[in-house]
Amino acid sequence: MGADGHIASLFPNTDPQAGDAQPVRRLTPDPLPPEALFDRITLTIPALLDSDALVFVIRGDDKRAVFDAALAGEHDLPIARLLGAAGQEVTCFA
């Protein structure tokens, strides 16, 4: 998970939806990071949710704050959308 709340390559500007009918999407982050000037291929929220468990490794206080706020429903970033739709076990290593 990134400090901007993205997960996989579901970036805030891509408006990922829990009801997306496609399992995979091609997305363009905006802005494109200078070290990675290319589109991304990612699993959608429903495809990520089609798992037995969700496991996150969160490094850094800034990312932990975003993750905790997502768990509390305090924003609408991709991580919050994923966690809000999750019905399976969620494990976070921080």
Short mmCIF file of N, CA and C in Angstrom, two decimals:
data_model
loop_
_atom_site.label_atom_id
_atom_site.label_comp_id
_atom_site.label_asym_id
_atom_site.label_seq_id
_atom_site.Cartn_x
_atom_site.Cartn_y
_atom_site.Cartn_z
N MET A 1 0.83 -1.17 0.00
CA MET A 1 0.00 0.00 0.00
C MET A 1 0.88 1.24 0.00
N GLY A 2 0.51 2.21 -0.81
CA GLY A 2 1.26 3.46 -0.87
C GLY A 2 0.71 4.49 0.09
N ALA A 3 1.50 5.50 0.37
CA ALA A 3 1.08 6.57 1.28
C ALA A 3 -0.12 7.34 0.73
N ASP A 4 -0.37 7.23 -0.58
CA ASP A 4 -1.53 7.88 -1.18
C ASP A 4 -2.78 7.01 -1.09
N GLY A 5 -2.68 5.85 -0.44
CA GLY A 5 -3.82 4.96 -0.27
C GLY A 5 -4.04 4.00 -1.41
N HIS A 6 -3.10 3.93 -2.37
CA HIS A 6 -3.29 2.97 -3.47
C HIS A 6 -2.95 1.57 -2.98
N ILE A 7 -3.57 0.61 -3.63
CA ILE A 7 -3.32 -0.79 -3.32
C ILE A 7 -3.26 -1.53 -4.65
N ALA A 8 -2.34 -2.49 -4.75
CA ALA A 8 -2.04 -3.11 -6.05
C ALA A 8 -1.68 -1.93 -6.96
N SER A 9 -2.31 -1.78 -8.10
CA SER A 9 -2.13 -0.56 -8.89
C SER A 9 -3.45 0.18 -9.01
N LEU A 10 -4.26 0.09 -7.97
CA LEU A 10 -5.52 0.84 -7.90
C LEU A 10 -5.22 2.18 -7.22
N PHE A 11 -4.98 3.20 -8.05
CA PHE A 11 -4.61 4.51 -7.56
C PHE A 11 -5.85 5.36 -7.33
N PRO A 12 -5.77 6.37 -6.46
CA PRO A 12 -6.93 7.19 -6.16
C PRO A 12 -7.60 7.79 -7.40
N ASN A 13 -6.83 8.21 -8.39
CA ASN A 13 -7.43 8.83 -9.58
C ASN A 13 -8.13 7.84 -10.50
N THR A 14 -7.98 6.54 -10.26
CA THR A 14 -8.57 5.54 -11.16
C THR A 14 -9.97 5.13 -10.74
N ASP A 15 -10.46 5.64 -9.61
CA ASP A 15 -11.82 5.40 -9.12
C ASP A 15 -12.20 3.93 -9.11
N PRO A 16 -11.43 3.08 -8.42
CA PRO A 16 -11.76 1.66 -8.38
C PRO A 16 -13.08 1.42 -7.67
N GLN A 17 -13.87 0.50 -8.19
CA GLN A 17 -15.20 0.21 -7.65
C GLN A 17 -15.30 -1.23 -7.18
N ALA A 18 -15.97 -1.44 -6.06
CA ALA A 18 -16.16 -2.79 -5.52
C ALA A 18 -17.06 -3.62 -6.44
N GLY A 19 -17.84 -2.98 -7.29
CA GLY A 19 -18.73 -3.71 -8.18
C GLY A 19 -18.20 -3.87 -9.60
N ASP A 20 -16.92 -3.64 -9.82
CA ASP A 20 -16.32 -3.77 -11.15
C ASP A 20 -16.51 -5.18 -11.68
N ALA A 21 -17.05 -5.31 -12.87
CA ALA A 21 -17.31 -6.63 -13.46
C ALA A 21 -16.05 -7.28 -14.05
N GLN A 22 -15.01 -6.50 -14.27
CA GLN A 22 -13.78 -7.03 -14.86
C GLN A 22 -12.81 -7.48 -13.76
N PRO A 23 -12.13 -8.60 -13.93
CA PRO A 23 -11.16 -9.02 -12.92
C PRO A 23 -9.82 -8.30 -13.03
N VAL A 24 -9.51 -7.78 -14.22
CA VAL A 24 -8.22 -7.13 -14.47
C VAL A 24 -8.47 -5.83 -15.23
N ARG A 25 -7.70 -4.81 -14.91
CA ARG A 25 -7.80 -3.52 -15.60
C ARG A 25 -6.41 -3.00 -15.96
N ARG A 26 -6.37 -2.25 -17.07
CA ARG A 26 -5.19 -1.48 -17.43
C ARG A 26 -5.47 -0.05 -16.97
N LEU A 27 -4.57 0.51 -16.16
CA LEU A 27 -4.78 1.82 -15.56
C LEU A 27 -3.57 2.72 -15.76
N THR A 28 -3.83 4.01 -15.79
CA THR A 28 -2.76 5.00 -15.88
C THR A 28 -2.76 5.84 -14.61
N PRO A 29 -1.74 5.72 -13.77
CA PRO A 29 -1.66 6.57 -12.59
C PRO A 29 -1.53 8.04 -13.00
N ASP A 30 -2.10 8.94 -12.22
CA ASP A 30 -2.00 10.36 -12.49
C ASP A 30 -1.74 11.08 -11.18
N PRO A 31 -0.55 11.59 -11.00
CA PRO A 31 0.50 11.70 -12.01
C PRO A 31 1.31 10.40 -12.11
N LEU A 32 1.90 10.22 -13.27
CA LEU A 32 2.82 9.09 -13.44
C LEU A 32 4.10 9.38 -12.66
N PRO A 33 4.55 8.46 -11.83
CA PRO A 33 5.80 8.69 -11.12
C PRO A 33 6.97 8.74 -12.10
N PRO A 34 7.92 9.64 -11.91
CA PRO A 34 9.02 9.79 -12.86
C PRO A 34 9.86 8.52 -13.03
N GLU A 35 9.88 7.67 -12.02
CA GLU A 35 10.67 6.44 -12.11
C GLU A 35 9.89 5.30 -12.77
N ALA A 36 8.61 5.53 -13.09
CA ALA A 36 7.78 4.46 -13.67
C ALA A 36 6.76 5.07 -14.63
N LEU A 37 7.24 5.54 -15.76
CA LEU A 37 6.39 6.23 -16.73
C LEU A 37 5.67 5.24 -17.65
N PHE A 38 4.76 4.45 -17.08
CA PHE A 38 4.04 3.47 -17.89
C PHE A 38 2.70 3.14 -17.23
N ASP A 39 1.78 2.63 -18.04
CA ASP A 39 0.50 2.16 -17.52
C ASP A 39 0.72 0.93 -16.65
N ARG A 40 -0.29 0.58 -15.88
CA ARG A 40 -0.22 -0.57 -14.99
C ARG A 40 -1.33 -1.55 -15.33
N ILE A 41 -1.10 -2.79 -15.00
CA ILE A 41 -2.14 -3.82 -15.07
C ILE A 41 -2.38 -4.26 -13.63
N THR A 42 -3.63 -4.34 -13.23
CA THR A 42 -3.94 -4.67 -11.85
C THR A 42 -5.18 -5.54 -11.74
N LEU A 43 -5.24 -6.28 -10.67
CA LEU A 43 -6.49 -6.94 -10.31
C LEU A 43 -7.45 -5.88 -9.80
N THR A 44 -8.73 -6.06 -10.05
CA THR A 44 -9.74 -5.14 -9.55
C THR A 44 -10.10 -5.50 -8.11
N ILE A 45 -10.89 -4.65 -7.47
CA ILE A 45 -11.30 -4.93 -6.10
C ILE A 45 -12.01 -6.28 -5.99
N PRO A 46 -13.00 -6.60 -6.87
CA PRO A 46 -13.63 -7.91 -6.75
C PRO A 46 -12.64 -9.07 -6.92
N ALA A 47 -11.67 -8.92 -7.80
CA ALA A 47 -10.68 -9.99 -7.99
C ALA A 47 -9.81 -10.14 -6.74
N LEU A 48 -9.42 -9.02 -6.12
CA LEU A 48 -8.65 -9.09 -4.89
C LEU A 48 -9.47 -9.71 -3.76
N LEU A 49 -10.76 -9.43 -3.76
CA LEU A 49 -11.64 -9.98 -2.72
C LEU A 49 -11.93 -11.46 -2.92
N ASP A 50 -11.63 -11.98 -4.09
CA ASP A 50 -11.84 -13.40 -4.36
C ASP A 50 -10.65 -14.20 -3.84
N SER A 51 -10.37 -14.01 -2.57
CA SER A 51 -9.25 -14.68 -1.91
C SER A 51 -9.70 -15.11 -0.52
N ASP A 52 -8.95 -16.00 0.08
CA ASP A 52 -9.29 -16.46 1.42
C ASP A 52 -8.95 -15.43 2.49
N ALA A 53 -7.94 -14.62 2.24
CA ALA A 53 -7.50 -13.62 3.22
C ALA A 53 -6.81 -12.48 2.49
N LEU A 54 -6.81 -11.33 3.12
CA LEU A 54 -6.06 -10.17 2.63
C LEU A 54 -4.92 -9.92 3.60
N VAL A 55 -3.71 -9.81 3.08
CA VAL A 55 -2.52 -9.61 3.92
C VAL A 55 -1.80 -8.36 3.43
N PHE A 56 -1.49 -7.47 4.36
CA PHE A 56 -0.81 -6.22 4.04
C PHE A 56 0.48 -6.12 4.84
N VAL A 57 1.50 -5.58 4.23
CA VAL A 57 2.74 -5.22 4.91
C VAL A 57 2.83 -3.70 4.82
N ILE A 58 2.74 -3.04 5.94
CA ILE A 58 2.71 -1.58 5.99
C ILE A 58 4.00 -1.12 6.67
N ARG A 59 4.78 -0.33 5.95
CA ARG A 59 6.05 0.19 6.50
C ARG A 59 5.98 1.70 6.56
N GLY A 60 6.24 2.24 7.72
CA GLY A 60 6.28 3.69 7.90
C GLY A 60 5.03 4.21 8.59
N ASP A 61 5.25 5.23 9.42
CA ASP A 61 4.14 5.82 10.18
C ASP A 61 3.09 6.46 9.28
N ASP A 62 3.53 7.06 8.16
CA ASP A 62 2.58 7.71 7.26
C ASP A 62 1.63 6.69 6.64
N LYS A 63 2.16 5.56 6.20
CA LYS A 63 1.31 4.53 5.62
C LYS A 63 0.41 3.89 6.68
N ARG A 64 0.94 3.70 7.87
CA ARG A 64 0.13 3.12 8.96
C ARG A 64 -1.05 4.03 9.27
N ALA A 65 -0.84 5.34 9.27
CA ALA A 65 -1.93 6.28 9.53
C ALA A 65 -3.01 6.20 8.46
N VAL A 66 -2.60 6.06 7.20
CA VAL A 66 -3.57 5.92 6.10
C VAL A 66 -4.34 4.62 6.25
N PHE A 67 -3.65 3.53 6.58
CA PHE A 67 -4.29 2.23 6.76
C PHE A 67 -5.29 2.27 7.91
N ASP A 68 -4.88 2.83 9.05
CA ASP A 68 -5.77 2.92 10.21
C ASP A 68 -7.00 3.77 9.91
N ALA A 69 -6.81 4.87 9.18
CA ALA A 69 -7.95 5.71 8.80
C ALA A 69 -8.89 4.96 7.86
N ALA A 70 -8.32 4.13 6.98
CA ALA A 70 -9.15 3.32 6.08
C ALA A 70 -9.99 2.32 6.87
N LEU A 71 -9.38 1.68 7.86
CA LEU A 71 -10.12 0.74 8.71
C LEU A 71 -11.26 1.43 9.44
N ALA A 72 -11.05 2.68 9.82
CA ALA A 72 -12.06 3.44 10.56
C ALA A 72 -13.10 4.07 9.63
N GLY A 73 -12.92 3.92 8.31
CA GLY A 73 -13.86 4.50 7.35
C GLY A 73 -13.76 6.00 7.24
N GLU A 74 -12.58 6.54 7.47
CA GLU A 74 -12.40 7.99 7.49
C GLU A 74 -12.09 8.61 6.13
N HIS A 75 -11.93 7.82 5.09
CA HIS A 75 -11.70 8.36 3.75
C HIS A 75 -12.19 7.35 2.71
N ASP A 76 -12.09 7.74 1.45
CA ASP A 76 -12.60 6.91 0.35
C ASP A 76 -11.48 6.50 -0.60
N LEU A 77 -10.27 6.37 -0.10
CA LEU A 77 -9.15 5.94 -0.94
C LEU A 77 -9.30 4.47 -1.31
N PRO A 78 -8.58 4.00 -2.33
CA PRO A 78 -8.71 2.59 -2.74
C PRO A 78 -8.55 1.59 -1.60
N ILE A 79 -7.62 1.82 -0.68
CA ILE A 79 -7.46 0.88 0.44
C ILE A 79 -8.73 0.83 1.28
N ALA A 80 -9.38 1.97 1.47
CA ALA A 80 -10.63 2.00 2.25
C ALA A 80 -11.75 1.28 1.51
N ARG A 81 -11.80 1.43 0.20
CA ARG A 81 -12.83 0.72 -0.58
C ARG A 81 -12.63 -0.78 -0.49
N LEU A 82 -11.38 -1.23 -0.58
CA LEU A 82 -11.09 -2.66 -0.48
C LEU A 82 -11.44 -3.19 0.90
N LEU A 83 -10.97 -2.51 1.94
CA LEU A 83 -11.25 -2.97 3.30
C LEU A 83 -12.74 -2.92 3.61
N GLY A 84 -13.43 -1.90 3.10
CA GLY A 84 -14.87 -1.77 3.35
C GLY A 84 -15.68 -2.88 2.71
N ALA A 85 -15.18 -3.45 1.64
CA ALA A 85 -15.90 -4.52 0.93
C ALA A 85 -15.43 -5.91 1.36
N ALA A 86 -14.38 -5.98 2.15
CA ALA A 86 -13.79 -7.28 2.51
C ALA A 86 -14.70 -8.04 3.48
N GLY A 87 -14.90 -9.31 3.16
CA GLY A 87 -15.64 -10.18 4.05
C GLY A 87 -14.75 -11.25 4.66
N GLN A 88 -13.52 -11.28 4.20
CA GLN A 88 -12.58 -12.30 4.67
C GLN A 88 -11.63 -11.70 5.71
N GLU A 89 -10.81 -12.57 6.26
CA GLU A 89 -9.82 -12.16 7.26
C GLU A 89 -8.84 -11.17 6.65
N VAL A 90 -8.53 -10.13 7.41
CA VAL A 90 -7.54 -9.12 7.01
C VAL A 90 -6.42 -9.14 8.05
N THR A 91 -5.19 -9.32 7.57
CA THR A 91 -4.02 -9.32 8.44
C THR A 91 -3.10 -8.19 8.00
N CYS A 92 -2.60 -7.44 8.96
CA CYS A 92 -1.68 -6.34 8.67
C CYS A 92 -0.41 -6.51 9.48
N PHE A 93 0.72 -6.53 8.80
CA PHE A 93 2.02 -6.52 9.46
C PHE A 93 2.57 -5.10 9.34
N ALA A 94 2.85 -4.49 10.48
CA ALA A 94 3.33 -3.11 10.46
C ALA A 94 4.58 -2.98 11.32
#
